[in-house]
Short mmCIF file of C-alpha atoms in Angstrom, two decimals:
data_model
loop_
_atom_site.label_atom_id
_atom_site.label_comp_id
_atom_site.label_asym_id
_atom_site.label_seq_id
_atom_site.Cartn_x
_atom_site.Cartn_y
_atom_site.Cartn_z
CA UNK F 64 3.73 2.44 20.81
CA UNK F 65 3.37 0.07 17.65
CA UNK F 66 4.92 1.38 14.46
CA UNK F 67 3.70 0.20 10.96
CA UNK F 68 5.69 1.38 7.88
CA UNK F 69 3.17 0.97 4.81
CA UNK F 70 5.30 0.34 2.04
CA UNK F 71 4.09 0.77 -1.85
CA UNK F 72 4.89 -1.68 -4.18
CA UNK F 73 8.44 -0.91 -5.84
CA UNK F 74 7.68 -0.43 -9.92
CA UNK F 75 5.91 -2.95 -11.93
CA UNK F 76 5.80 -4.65 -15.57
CA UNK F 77 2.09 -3.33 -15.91
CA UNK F 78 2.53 -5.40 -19.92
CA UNK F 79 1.55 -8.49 -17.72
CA UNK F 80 -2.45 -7.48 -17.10
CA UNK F 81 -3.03 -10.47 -14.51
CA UNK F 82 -3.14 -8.16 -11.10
CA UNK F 83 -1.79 -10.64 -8.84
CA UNK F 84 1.10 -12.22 -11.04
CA UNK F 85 2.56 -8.52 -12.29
CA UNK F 86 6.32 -8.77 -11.20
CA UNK F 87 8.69 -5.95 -10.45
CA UNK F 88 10.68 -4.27 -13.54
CA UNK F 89 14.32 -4.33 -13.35
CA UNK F 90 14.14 -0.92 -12.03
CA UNK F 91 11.61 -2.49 -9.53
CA UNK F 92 13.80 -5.00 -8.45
CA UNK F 93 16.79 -2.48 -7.90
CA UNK F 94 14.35 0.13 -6.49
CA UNK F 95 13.45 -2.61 -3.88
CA UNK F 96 17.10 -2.24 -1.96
CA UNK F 97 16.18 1.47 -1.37
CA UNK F 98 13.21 -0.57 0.91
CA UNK F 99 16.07 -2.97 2.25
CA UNK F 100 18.45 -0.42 3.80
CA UNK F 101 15.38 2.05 4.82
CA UNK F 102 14.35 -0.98 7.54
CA UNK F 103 17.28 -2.48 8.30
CA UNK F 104 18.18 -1.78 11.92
CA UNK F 105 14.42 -0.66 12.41
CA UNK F 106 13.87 -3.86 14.57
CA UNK F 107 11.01 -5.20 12.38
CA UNK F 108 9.28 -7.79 14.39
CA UNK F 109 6.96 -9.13 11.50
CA UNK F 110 6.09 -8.47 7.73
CA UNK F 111 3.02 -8.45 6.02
CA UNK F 112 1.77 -7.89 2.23
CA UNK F 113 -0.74 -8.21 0.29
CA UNK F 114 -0.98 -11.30 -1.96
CA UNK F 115 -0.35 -9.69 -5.05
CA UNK F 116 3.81 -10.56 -6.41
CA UNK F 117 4.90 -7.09 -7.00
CA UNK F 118 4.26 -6.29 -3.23
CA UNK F 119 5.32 -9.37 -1.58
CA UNK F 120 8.72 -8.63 -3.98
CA UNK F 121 9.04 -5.55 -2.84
CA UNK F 122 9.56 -7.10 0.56
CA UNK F 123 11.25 -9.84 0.04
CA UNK F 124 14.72 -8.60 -0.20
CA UNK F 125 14.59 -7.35 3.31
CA UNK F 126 12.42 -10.70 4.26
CA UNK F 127 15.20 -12.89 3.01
CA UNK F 128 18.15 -10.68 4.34
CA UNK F 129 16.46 -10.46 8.12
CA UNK F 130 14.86 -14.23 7.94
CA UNK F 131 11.24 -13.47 8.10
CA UNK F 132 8.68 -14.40 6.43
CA UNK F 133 6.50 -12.40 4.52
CA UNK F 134 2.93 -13.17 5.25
CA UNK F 135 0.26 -12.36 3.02
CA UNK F 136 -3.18 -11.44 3.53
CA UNK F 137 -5.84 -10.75 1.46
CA UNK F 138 -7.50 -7.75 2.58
CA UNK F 139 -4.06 -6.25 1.98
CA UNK F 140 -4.59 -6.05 -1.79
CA UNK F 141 -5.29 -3.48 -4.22
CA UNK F 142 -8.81 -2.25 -5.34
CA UNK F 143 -9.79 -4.98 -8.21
CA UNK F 144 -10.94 -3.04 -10.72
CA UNK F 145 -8.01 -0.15 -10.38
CA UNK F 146 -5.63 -3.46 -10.88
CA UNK F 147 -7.24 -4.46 -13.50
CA UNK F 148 -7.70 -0.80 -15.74
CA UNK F 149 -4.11 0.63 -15.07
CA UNK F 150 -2.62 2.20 -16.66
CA UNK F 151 -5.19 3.08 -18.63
CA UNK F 152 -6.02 6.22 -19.81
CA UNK F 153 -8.92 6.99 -18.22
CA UNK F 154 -7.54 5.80 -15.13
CA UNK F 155 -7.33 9.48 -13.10
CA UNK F 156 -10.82 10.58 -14.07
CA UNK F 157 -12.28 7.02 -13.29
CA UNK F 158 -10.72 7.29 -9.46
CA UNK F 159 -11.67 10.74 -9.00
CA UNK F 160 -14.94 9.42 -8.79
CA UNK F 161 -14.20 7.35 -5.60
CA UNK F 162 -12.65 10.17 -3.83
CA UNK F 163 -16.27 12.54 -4.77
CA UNK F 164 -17.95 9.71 -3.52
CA UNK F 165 -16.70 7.36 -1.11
CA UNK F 166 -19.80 5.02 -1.66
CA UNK F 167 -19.54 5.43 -5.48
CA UNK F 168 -18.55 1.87 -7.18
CA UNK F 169 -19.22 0.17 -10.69
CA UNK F 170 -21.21 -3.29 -10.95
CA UNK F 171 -18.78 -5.96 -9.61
CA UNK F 172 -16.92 -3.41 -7.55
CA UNK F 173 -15.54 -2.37 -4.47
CA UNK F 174 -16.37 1.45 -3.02
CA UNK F 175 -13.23 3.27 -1.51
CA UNK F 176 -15.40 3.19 1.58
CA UNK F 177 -15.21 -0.77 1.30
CA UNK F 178 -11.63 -1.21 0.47
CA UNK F 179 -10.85 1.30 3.36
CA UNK F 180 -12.76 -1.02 5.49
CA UNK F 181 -11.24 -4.21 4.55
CA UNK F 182 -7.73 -2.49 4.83
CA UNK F 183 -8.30 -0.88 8.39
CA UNK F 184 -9.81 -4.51 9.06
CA UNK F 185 -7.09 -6.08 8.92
CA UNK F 186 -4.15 -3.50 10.04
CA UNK F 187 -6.34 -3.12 13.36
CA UNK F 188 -5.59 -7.52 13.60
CA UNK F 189 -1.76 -6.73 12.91
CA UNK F 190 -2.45 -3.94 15.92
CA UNK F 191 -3.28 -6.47 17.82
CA UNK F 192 -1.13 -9.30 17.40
CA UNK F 193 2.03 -6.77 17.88
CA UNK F 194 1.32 -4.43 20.67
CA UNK F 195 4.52 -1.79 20.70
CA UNK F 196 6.34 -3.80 17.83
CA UNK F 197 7.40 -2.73 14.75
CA UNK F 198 5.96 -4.32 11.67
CA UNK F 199 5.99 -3.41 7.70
CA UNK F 200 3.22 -3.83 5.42
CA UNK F 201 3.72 -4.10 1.32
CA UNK F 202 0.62 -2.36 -0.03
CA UNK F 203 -0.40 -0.90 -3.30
CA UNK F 204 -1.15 2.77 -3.89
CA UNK F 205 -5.13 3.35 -3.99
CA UNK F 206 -5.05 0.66 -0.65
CA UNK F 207 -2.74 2.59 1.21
CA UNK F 208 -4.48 5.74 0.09
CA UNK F 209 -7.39 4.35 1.94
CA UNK F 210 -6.08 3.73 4.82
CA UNK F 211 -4.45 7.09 5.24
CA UNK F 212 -7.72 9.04 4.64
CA UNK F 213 -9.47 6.80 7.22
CA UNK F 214 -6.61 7.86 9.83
CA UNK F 215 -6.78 11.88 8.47
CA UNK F 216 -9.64 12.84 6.41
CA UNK F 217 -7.21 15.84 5.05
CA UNK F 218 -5.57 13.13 2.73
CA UNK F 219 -7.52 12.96 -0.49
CA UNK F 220 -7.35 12.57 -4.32
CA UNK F 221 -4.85 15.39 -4.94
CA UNK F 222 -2.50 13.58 -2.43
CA UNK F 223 -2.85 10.30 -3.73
CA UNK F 224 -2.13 11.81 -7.60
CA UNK F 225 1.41 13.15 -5.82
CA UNK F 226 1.94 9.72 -4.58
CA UNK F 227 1.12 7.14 -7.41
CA UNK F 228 4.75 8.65 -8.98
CA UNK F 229 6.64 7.84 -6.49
CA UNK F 230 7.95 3.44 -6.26
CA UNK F 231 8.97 2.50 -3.53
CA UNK F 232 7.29 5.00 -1.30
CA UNK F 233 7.13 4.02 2.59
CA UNK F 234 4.70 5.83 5.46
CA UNK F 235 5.51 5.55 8.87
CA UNK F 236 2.42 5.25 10.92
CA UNK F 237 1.91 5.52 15.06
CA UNK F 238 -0.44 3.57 17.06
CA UNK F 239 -0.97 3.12 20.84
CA UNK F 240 -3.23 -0.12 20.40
CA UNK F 241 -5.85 0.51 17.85
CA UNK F 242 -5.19 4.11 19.00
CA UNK F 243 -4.01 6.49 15.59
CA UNK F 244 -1.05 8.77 16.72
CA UNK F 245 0.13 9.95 13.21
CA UNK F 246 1.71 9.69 10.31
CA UNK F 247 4.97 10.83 8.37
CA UNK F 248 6.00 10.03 4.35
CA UNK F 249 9.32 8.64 3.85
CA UNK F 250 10.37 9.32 0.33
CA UNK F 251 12.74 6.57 -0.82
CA UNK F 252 12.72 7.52 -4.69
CA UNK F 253 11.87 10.29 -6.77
CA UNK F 254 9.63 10.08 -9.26
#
């Protein structure tokens, strides 16, 4: 069995409006400990993130402490155009669209149908190059949102507005190879 704890991105300095350079807050950079001691002793074979700072951050506490590297890839990252608009206010009632309408996207955009491919992509590779390992992935929330709907259709919108409040926030998925077992939340921090 091959167990992959999805980790969100520990709180962010959203002031900074360049998606892939945001850094943690101080809060973020405390928060990111809670991260540390959850997967310590967890055996983690290999780490993953997506490219953007605030998630390869989040990680890199535990990366440092364990001596392993945090690899990035790029299929990891967040949905551009939700990077680029938050925290807007129109935010909520702009993503609700995507969950209506899977294939619903803007000009220059990215459906949640395509981001959930490009995510699944990828975590099936990670499948793959650690059969019955343990491995954790730094992720952002409307990415990781995709990938849980993809696994169980029951996860939508309403689940992902519970978990957008909530930094640090790890999920513990299953696999037996590309096989989907299930999933469990692991609430590190209340919102």
């Amino acid at each position: 069995m091959t167990t992959v704890y999805f980790v969100r991105h520990a709180q962010s300095d959203a002031s900074v409006q360049d998606p892939f350079l945001r850094p943690l807050t101080e809060q973020g950079l405390r928060d990111r400990r809670l991260v540390t001691e959850f997967l310590s002793g967890r055996e983690v074979a290999a780490l993953f993130s997506s490219p953007y700072k605030r998630a390869v951050d989040t990680l890199a506490d535990f990366a440092e402490k364990q001596g392993l590297p945090v690899q990035t890839a790029e299929d990891f990252r967040e949905h551009e155009t939700i990077s680029d608009s938050y925290p807007d206010e129109n935010y909520f009632p702009f993503i609700q669209k995507y969950w209506e309408d899977p294939a619903y996207k803007v000009p220059g955009d990215e459906s949640l149908e395509e981001l959930q491919q490009r995510n699944v992509r990828v975590l099936e590779r990670v499948l793959e190059a650690y059969p019955g390992k343990t491995v954790a992935i730094a992720t952002h929330g409307m990415a990781l949102s995709a990938v849980l709907n993809f696994y169980d259709a029951a996860y939508g919108y309403e689940d992902f507005l519970s978990m957008v409040k909530i930094k640090p926030w790890v999920v513990k998925l299953t696999f037996q190879g590309k096989q989907f077992l299930g999933w469990e939340p692991v609430c590190l921090n209340r919102p």
